[in-house]
PDB file of C-alpha atoms in Angstrom:
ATOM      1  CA  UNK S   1     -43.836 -25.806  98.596  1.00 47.00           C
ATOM      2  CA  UNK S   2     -43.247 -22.192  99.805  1.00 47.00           C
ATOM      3  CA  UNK S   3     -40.517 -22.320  97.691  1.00 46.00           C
ATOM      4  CA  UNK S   4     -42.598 -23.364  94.639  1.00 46.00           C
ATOM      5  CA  UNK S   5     -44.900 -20.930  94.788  1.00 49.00           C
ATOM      6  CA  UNK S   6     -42.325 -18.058  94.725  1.00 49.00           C
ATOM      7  CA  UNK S   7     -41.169 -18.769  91.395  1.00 51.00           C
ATOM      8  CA  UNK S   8     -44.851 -19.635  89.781  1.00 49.00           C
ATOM      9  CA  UNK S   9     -45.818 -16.589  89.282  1.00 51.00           C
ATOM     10  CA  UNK S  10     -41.924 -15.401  88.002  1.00 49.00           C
ATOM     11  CA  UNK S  11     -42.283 -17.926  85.314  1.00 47.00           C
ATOM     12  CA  UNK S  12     -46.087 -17.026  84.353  1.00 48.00           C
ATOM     13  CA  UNK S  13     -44.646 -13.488  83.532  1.00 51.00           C
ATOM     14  CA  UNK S  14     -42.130 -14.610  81.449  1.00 49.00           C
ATOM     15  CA  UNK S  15     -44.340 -16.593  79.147  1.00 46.00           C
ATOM     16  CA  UNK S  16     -46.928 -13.367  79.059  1.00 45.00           C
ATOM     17  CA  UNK S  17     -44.231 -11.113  77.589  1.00 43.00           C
ATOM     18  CA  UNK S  18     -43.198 -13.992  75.341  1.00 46.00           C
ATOM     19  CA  UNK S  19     -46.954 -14.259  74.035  1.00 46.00           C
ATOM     20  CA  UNK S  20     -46.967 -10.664  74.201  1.00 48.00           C
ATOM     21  CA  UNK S  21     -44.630 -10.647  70.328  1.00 47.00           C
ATOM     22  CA  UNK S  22     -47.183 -11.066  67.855  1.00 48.00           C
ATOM     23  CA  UNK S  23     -46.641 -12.780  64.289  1.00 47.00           C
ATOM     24  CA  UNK S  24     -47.209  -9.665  62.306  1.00 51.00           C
ATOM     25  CA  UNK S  25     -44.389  -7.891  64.651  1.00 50.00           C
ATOM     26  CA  UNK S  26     -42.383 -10.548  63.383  1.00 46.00           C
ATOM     27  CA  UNK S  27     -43.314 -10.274  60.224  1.00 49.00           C
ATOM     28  CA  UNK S  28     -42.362  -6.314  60.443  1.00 47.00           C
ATOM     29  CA  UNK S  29     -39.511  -6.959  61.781  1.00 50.00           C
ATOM     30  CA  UNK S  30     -38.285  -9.258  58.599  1.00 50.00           C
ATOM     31  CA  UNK S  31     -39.390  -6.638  56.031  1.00 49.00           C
ATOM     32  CA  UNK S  32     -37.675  -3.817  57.805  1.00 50.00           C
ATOM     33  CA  UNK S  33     -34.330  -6.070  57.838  1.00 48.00           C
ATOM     34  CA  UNK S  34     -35.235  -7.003  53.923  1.00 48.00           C
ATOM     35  CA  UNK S  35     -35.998  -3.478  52.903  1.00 49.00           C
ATOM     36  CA  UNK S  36     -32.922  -2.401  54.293  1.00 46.00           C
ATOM     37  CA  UNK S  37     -31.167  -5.389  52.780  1.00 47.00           C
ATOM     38  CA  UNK S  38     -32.669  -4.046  49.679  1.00 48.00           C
ATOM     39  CA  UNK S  39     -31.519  -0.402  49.767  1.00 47.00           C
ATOM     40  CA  UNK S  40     -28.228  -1.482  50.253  1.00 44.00           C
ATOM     41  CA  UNK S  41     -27.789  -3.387  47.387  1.00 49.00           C
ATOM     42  CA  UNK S  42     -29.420  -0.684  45.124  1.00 47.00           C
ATOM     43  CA  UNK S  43     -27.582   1.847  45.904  1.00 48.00           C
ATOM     44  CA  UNK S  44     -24.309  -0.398  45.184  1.00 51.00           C
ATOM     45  CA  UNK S  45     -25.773  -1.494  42.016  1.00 46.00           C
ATOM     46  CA  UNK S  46     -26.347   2.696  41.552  1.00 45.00           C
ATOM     47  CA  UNK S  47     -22.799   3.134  42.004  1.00 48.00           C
ATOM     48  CA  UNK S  48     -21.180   0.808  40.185  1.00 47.00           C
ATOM     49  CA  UNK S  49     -23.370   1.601  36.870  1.00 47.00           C
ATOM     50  CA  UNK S  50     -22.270   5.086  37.387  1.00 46.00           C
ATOM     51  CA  UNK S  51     -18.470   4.226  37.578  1.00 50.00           C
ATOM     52  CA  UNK S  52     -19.035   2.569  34.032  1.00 52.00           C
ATOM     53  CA  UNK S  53     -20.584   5.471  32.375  1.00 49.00           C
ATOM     54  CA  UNK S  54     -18.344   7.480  30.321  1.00 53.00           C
ATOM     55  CA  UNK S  55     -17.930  11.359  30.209  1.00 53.00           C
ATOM     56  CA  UNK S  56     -20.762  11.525  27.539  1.00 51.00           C
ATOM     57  CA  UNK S  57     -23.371   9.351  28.700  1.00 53.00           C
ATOM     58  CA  UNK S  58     -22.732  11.349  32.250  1.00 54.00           C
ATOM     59  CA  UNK S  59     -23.163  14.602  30.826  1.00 55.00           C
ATOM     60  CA  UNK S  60     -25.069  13.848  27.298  1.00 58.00           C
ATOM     61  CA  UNK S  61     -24.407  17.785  26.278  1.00 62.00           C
ATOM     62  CA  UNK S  62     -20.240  17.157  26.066  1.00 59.00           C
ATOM     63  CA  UNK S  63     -19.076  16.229  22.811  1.00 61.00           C
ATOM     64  CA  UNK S  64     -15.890  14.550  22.174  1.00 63.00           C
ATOM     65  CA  UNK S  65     -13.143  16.472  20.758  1.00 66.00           C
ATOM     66  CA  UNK S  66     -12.791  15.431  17.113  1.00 67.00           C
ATOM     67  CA  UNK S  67      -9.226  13.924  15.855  1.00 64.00           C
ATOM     68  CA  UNK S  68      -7.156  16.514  14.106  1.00 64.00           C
ATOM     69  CA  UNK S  69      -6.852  16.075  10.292  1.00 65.00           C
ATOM     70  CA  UNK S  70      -3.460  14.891   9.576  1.00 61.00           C
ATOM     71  CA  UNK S  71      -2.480  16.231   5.243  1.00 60.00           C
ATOM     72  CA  UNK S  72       0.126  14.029   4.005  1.00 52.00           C
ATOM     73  CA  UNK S  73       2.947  16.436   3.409  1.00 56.00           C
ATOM     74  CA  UNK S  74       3.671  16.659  -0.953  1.00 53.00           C
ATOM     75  CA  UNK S  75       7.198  15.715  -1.706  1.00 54.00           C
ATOM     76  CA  UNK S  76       9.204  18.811  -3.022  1.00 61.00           C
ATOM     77  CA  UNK S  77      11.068  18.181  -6.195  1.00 60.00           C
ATOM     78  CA  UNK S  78      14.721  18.361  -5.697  1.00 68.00           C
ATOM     79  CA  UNK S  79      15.874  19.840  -9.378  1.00 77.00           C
ATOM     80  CA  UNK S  80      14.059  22.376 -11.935  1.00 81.00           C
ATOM     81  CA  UNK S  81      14.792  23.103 -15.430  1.00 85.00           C
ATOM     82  CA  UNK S  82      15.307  20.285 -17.825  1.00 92.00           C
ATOM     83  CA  UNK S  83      19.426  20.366 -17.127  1.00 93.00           C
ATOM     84  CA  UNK S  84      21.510  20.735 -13.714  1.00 92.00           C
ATOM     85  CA  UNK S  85      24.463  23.678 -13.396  1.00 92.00           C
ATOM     86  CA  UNK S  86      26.691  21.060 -15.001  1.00 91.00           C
ATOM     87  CA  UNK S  87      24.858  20.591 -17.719  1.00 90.00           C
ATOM     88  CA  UNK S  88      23.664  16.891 -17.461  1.00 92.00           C
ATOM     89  CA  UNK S  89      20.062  16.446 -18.644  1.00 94.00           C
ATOM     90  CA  UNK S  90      16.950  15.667 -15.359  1.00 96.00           C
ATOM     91  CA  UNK S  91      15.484  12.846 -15.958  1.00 96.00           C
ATOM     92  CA  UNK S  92      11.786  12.197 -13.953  1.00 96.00           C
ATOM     93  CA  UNK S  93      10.576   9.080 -12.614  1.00 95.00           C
ATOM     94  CA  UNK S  94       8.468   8.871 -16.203  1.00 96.00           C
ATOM     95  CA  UNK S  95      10.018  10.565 -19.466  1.00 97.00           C
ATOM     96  CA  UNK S  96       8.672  10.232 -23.376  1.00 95.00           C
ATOM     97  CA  UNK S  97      11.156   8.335 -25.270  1.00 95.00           C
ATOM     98  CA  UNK S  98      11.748   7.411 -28.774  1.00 95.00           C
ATOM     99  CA  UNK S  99      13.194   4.497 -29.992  1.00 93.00           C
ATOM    100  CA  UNK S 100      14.711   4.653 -33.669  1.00 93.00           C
ATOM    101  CA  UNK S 101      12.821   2.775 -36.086  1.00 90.00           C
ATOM    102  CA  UNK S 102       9.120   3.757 -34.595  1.00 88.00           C
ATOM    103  CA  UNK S 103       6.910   6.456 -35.381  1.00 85.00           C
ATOM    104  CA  UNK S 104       5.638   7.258 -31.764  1.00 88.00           C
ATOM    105  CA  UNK S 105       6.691   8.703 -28.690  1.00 92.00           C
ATOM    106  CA  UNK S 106       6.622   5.916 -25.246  1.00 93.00           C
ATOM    107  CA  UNK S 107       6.136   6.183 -22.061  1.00 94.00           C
ATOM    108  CA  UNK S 108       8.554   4.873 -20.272  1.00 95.00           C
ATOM    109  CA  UNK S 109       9.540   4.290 -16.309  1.00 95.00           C
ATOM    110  CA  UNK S 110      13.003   5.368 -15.513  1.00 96.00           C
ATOM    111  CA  UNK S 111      14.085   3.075 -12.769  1.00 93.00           C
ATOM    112  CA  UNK S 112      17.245   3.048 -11.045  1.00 92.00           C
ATOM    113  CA  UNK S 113      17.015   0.183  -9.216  1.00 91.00           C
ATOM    114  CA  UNK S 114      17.331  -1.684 -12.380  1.00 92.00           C
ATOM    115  CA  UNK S 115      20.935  -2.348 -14.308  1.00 92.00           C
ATOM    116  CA  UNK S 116      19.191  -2.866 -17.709  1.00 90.00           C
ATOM    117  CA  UNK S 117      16.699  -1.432 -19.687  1.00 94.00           C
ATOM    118  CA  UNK S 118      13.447  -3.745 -20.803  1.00 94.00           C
ATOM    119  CA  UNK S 119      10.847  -3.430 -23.752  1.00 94.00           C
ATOM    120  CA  UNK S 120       7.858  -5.206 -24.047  1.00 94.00           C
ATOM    121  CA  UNK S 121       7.726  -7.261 -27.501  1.00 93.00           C
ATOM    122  CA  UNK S 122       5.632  -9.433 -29.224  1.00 92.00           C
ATOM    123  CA  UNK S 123       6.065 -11.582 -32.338  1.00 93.00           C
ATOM    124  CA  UNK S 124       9.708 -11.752 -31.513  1.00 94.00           C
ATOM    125  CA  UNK S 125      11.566 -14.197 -34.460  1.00 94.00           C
ATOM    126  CA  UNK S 126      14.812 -14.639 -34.852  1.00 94.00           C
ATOM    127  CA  UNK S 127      17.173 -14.764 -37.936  1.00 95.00           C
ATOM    128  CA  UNK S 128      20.974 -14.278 -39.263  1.00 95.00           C
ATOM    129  CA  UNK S 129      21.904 -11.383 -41.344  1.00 93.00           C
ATOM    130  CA  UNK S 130      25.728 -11.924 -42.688  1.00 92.00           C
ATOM    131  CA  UNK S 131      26.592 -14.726 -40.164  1.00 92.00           C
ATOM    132  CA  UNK S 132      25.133 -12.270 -37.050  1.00 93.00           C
ATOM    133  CA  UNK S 133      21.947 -12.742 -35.045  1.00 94.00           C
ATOM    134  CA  UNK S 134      19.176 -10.290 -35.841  1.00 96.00           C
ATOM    135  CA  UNK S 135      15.384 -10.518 -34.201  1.00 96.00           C
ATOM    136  CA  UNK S 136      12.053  -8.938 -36.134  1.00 96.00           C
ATOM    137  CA  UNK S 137       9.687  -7.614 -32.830  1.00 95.00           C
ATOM    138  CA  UNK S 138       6.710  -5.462 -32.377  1.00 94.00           C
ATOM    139  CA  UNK S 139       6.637  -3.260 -29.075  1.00 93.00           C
ATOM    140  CA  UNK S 140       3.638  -4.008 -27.539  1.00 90.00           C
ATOM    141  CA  UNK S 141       1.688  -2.432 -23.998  1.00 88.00           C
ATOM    142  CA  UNK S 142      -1.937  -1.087 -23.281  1.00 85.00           C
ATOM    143  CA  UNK S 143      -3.770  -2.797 -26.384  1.00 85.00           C
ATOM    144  CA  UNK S 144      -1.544  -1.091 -29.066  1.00 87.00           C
ATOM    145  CA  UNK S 145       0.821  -2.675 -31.106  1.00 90.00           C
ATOM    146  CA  UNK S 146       3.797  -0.758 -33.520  1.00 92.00           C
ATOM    147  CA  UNK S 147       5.268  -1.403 -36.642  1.00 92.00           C
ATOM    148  CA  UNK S 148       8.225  -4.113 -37.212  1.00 94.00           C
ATOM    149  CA  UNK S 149      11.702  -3.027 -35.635  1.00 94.00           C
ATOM    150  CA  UNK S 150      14.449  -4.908 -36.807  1.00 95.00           C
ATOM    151  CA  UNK S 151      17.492  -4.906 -34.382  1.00 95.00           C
ATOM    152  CA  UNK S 152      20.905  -7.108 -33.977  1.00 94.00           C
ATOM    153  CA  UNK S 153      21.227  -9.364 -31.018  1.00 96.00           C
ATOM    154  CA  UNK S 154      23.622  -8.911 -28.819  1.00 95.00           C
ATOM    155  CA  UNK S 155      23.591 -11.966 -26.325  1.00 93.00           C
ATOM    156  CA  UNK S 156      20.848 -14.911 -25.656  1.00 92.00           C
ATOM    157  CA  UNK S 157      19.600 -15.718 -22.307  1.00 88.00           C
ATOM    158  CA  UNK S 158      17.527 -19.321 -21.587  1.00 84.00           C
ATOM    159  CA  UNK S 159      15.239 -18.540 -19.028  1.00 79.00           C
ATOM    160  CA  UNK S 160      13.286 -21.704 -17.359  1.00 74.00           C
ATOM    161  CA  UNK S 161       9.039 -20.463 -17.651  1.00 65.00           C
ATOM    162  CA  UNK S 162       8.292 -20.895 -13.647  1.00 69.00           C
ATOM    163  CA  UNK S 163       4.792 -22.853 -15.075  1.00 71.00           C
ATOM    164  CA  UNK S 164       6.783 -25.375 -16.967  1.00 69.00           C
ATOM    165  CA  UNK S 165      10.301 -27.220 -17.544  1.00 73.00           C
ATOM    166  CA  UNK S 166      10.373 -25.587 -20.960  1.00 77.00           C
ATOM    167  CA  UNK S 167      13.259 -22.709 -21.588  1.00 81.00           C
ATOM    168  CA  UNK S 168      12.789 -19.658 -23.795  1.00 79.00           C
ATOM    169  CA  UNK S 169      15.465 -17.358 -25.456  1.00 85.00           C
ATOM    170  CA  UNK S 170      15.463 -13.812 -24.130  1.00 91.00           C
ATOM    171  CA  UNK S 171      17.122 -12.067 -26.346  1.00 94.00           C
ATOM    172  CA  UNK S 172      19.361  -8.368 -25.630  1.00 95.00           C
ATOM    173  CA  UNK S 173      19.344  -6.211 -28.762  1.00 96.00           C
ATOM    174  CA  UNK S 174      20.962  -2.798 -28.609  1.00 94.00           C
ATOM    175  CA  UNK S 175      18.953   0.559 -30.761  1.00 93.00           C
ATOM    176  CA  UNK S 176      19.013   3.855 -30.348  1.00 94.00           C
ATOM    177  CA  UNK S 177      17.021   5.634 -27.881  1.00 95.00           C
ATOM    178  CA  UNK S 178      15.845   9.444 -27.936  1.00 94.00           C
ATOM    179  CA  UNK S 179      14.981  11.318 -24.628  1.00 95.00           C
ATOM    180  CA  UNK S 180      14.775  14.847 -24.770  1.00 93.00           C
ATOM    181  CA  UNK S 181      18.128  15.913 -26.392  1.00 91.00           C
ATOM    182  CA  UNK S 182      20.085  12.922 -25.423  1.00 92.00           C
ATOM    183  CA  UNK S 183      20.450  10.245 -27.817  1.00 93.00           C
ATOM    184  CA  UNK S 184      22.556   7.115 -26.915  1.00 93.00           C
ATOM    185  CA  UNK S 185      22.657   3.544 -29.004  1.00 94.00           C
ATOM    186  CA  UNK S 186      21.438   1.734 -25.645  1.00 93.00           C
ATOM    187  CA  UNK S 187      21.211  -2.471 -24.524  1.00 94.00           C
ATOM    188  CA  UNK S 188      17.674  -3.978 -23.472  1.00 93.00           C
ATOM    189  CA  UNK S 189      16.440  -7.283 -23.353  1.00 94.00           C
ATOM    190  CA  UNK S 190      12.785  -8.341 -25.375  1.00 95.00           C
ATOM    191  CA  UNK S 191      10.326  -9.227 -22.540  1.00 90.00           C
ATOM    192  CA  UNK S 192       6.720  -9.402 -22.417  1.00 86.00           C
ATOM    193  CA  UNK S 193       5.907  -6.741 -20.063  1.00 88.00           C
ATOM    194  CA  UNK S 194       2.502  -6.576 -21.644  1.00 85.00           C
ATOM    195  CA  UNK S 195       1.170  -7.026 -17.628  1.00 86.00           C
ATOM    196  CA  UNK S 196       3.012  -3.698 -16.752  1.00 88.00           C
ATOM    197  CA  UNK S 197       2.530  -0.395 -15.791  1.00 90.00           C
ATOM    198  CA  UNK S 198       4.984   0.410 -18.626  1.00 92.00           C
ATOM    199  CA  UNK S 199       6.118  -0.610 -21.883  1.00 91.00           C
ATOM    200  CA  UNK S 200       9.513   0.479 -21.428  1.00 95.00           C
ATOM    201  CA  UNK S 201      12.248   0.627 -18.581  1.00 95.00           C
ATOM    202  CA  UNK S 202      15.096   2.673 -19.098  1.00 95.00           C
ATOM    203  CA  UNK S 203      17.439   1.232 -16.438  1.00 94.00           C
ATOM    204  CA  UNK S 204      21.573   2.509 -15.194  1.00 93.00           C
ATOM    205  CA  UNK S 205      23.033   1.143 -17.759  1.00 91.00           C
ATOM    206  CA  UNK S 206      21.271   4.189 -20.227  1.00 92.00           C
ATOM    207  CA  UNK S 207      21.342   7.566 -18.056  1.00 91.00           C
ATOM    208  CA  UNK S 208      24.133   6.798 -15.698  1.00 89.00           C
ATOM    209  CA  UNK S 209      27.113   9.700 -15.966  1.00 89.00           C
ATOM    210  CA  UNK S 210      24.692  10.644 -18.562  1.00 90.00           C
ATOM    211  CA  UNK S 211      21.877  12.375 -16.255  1.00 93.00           C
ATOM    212  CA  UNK S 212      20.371  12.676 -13.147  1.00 94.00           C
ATOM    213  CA  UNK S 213      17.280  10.981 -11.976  1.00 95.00           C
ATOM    214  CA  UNK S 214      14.932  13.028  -9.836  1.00 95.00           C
ATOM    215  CA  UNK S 215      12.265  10.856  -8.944  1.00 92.00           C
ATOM    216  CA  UNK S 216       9.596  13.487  -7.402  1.00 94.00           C
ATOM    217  CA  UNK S 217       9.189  14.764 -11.292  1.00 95.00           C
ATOM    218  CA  UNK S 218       7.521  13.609 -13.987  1.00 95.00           C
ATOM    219  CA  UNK S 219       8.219  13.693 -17.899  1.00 96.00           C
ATOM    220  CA  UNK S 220      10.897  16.422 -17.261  1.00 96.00           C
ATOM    221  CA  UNK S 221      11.704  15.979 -21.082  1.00 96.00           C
ATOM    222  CA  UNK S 222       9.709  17.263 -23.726  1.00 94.00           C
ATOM    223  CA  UNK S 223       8.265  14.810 -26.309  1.00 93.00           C
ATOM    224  CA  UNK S 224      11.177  14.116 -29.520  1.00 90.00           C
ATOM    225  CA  UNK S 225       9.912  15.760 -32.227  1.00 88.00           C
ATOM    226  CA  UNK S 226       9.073  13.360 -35.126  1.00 83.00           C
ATOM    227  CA  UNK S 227      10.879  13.811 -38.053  1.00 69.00           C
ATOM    228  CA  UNK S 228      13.257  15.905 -37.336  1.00 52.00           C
ATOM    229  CA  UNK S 229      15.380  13.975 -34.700  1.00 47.00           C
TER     230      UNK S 229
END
């Protein structure tokens, strides 16, 4: 019993300082450990919205630098005059031409990627003249239509229409064509190039060894005077 009474008054303390903790200590306590909780996670959430803010939005008074202004550099022409040193005429990538028979000056695209030379007709019929071929045409291209020309054929392609089974004759007829001061009797076929940029393509088989093609000039070659060709 001695014994007993020793440790009463041991445990009694105890539960005094135990008592002692009130609930809104407690409740301190929590809040502190929240707040800090808190402040923690703001100040992470700070730093991570500042990592994602670019230069500007940092510092609203820089301004990006602007993109340099790039000029597309003009191609130089590689020939002047109307002739080179060796006398062969300069064609550009677009000459006036004249085609016998017609009382106009074309346009006409000089290409010389292309073997043959093209002109756009219309009303193309075909008929013999002393046992040889012959076609009646109009040169048609941006709403205007010529006079007759009357040439002799020279060969008859069958083209198959891509819309249909049906074939059509194209027909080659050669003429004489007029640029600047050459004048050669020339082939080209009868197309409708009507859809075109040009009514007439002067192709190799006209200005080769004949002239020179620069390709950075245009209508090197002044217009053929009607009349007196």
């Amino acid at each position: 019993m001695k014994k007993l009474g020793f440790l009463f008054p041991v445990v009694l303390s105890i539960a005094v300082v135990g008592c002692s903790i009130t609930p809104d200590q407690a409740q301190t306590n929590e809040t502190t450990k929240s707040n800090s909780t808190n402040t923690v996670t703001k100040e992470d959430a700070a730093t991570k919205t500042e990592t994602k803010l670019s230069p500007v939005k940092k510092h609203p008074n820089v301004k990006p630098k602007p993109m340099p202004t790039v000029t597309p550099k003009k191609t130089k022409a590689m020939t002047t005059g109307i002739k080179t040193p060796e006398g062969k005429l300069i064609l550009g990538q677009t000459e006036w031409i004249h085609i016998d028979g017609l009382d106009i000056n074309v346009r006409a695209r000089i290409d010389t990627g292309a073997t043959t030379s093209s002109v756009s007709a219309v009303d193309i019929l075909a008929f013999e003249r002393d046992g040889k071929k012959w076609v009646k045409f109009k040169l048609s291209h941006d709403g205007k239509t010529s006079k007759e020309l009357t040439l002799p054929v020279v060969s008859t392609k069958f083209i198959r229409q891509s819309n249909s089974e049906k074939t059509v004759e194209r027909y080659t007829v050669k003429g004489w064509v007029t640029v600047g001061s050459l004048k050669l009797n020339t082939e080209f076929t009868l197309a409708d190039r009507t859809h075109m940029d040009f009514g007439v393509l002067l192709g190799r088989s006209f200005f080769q060894d004949e002239a020179v093609v620069d390709i950075s000039r245009q209508y090197v070659q002044p217009k053929v005077k009607l009349g007196n060709k």
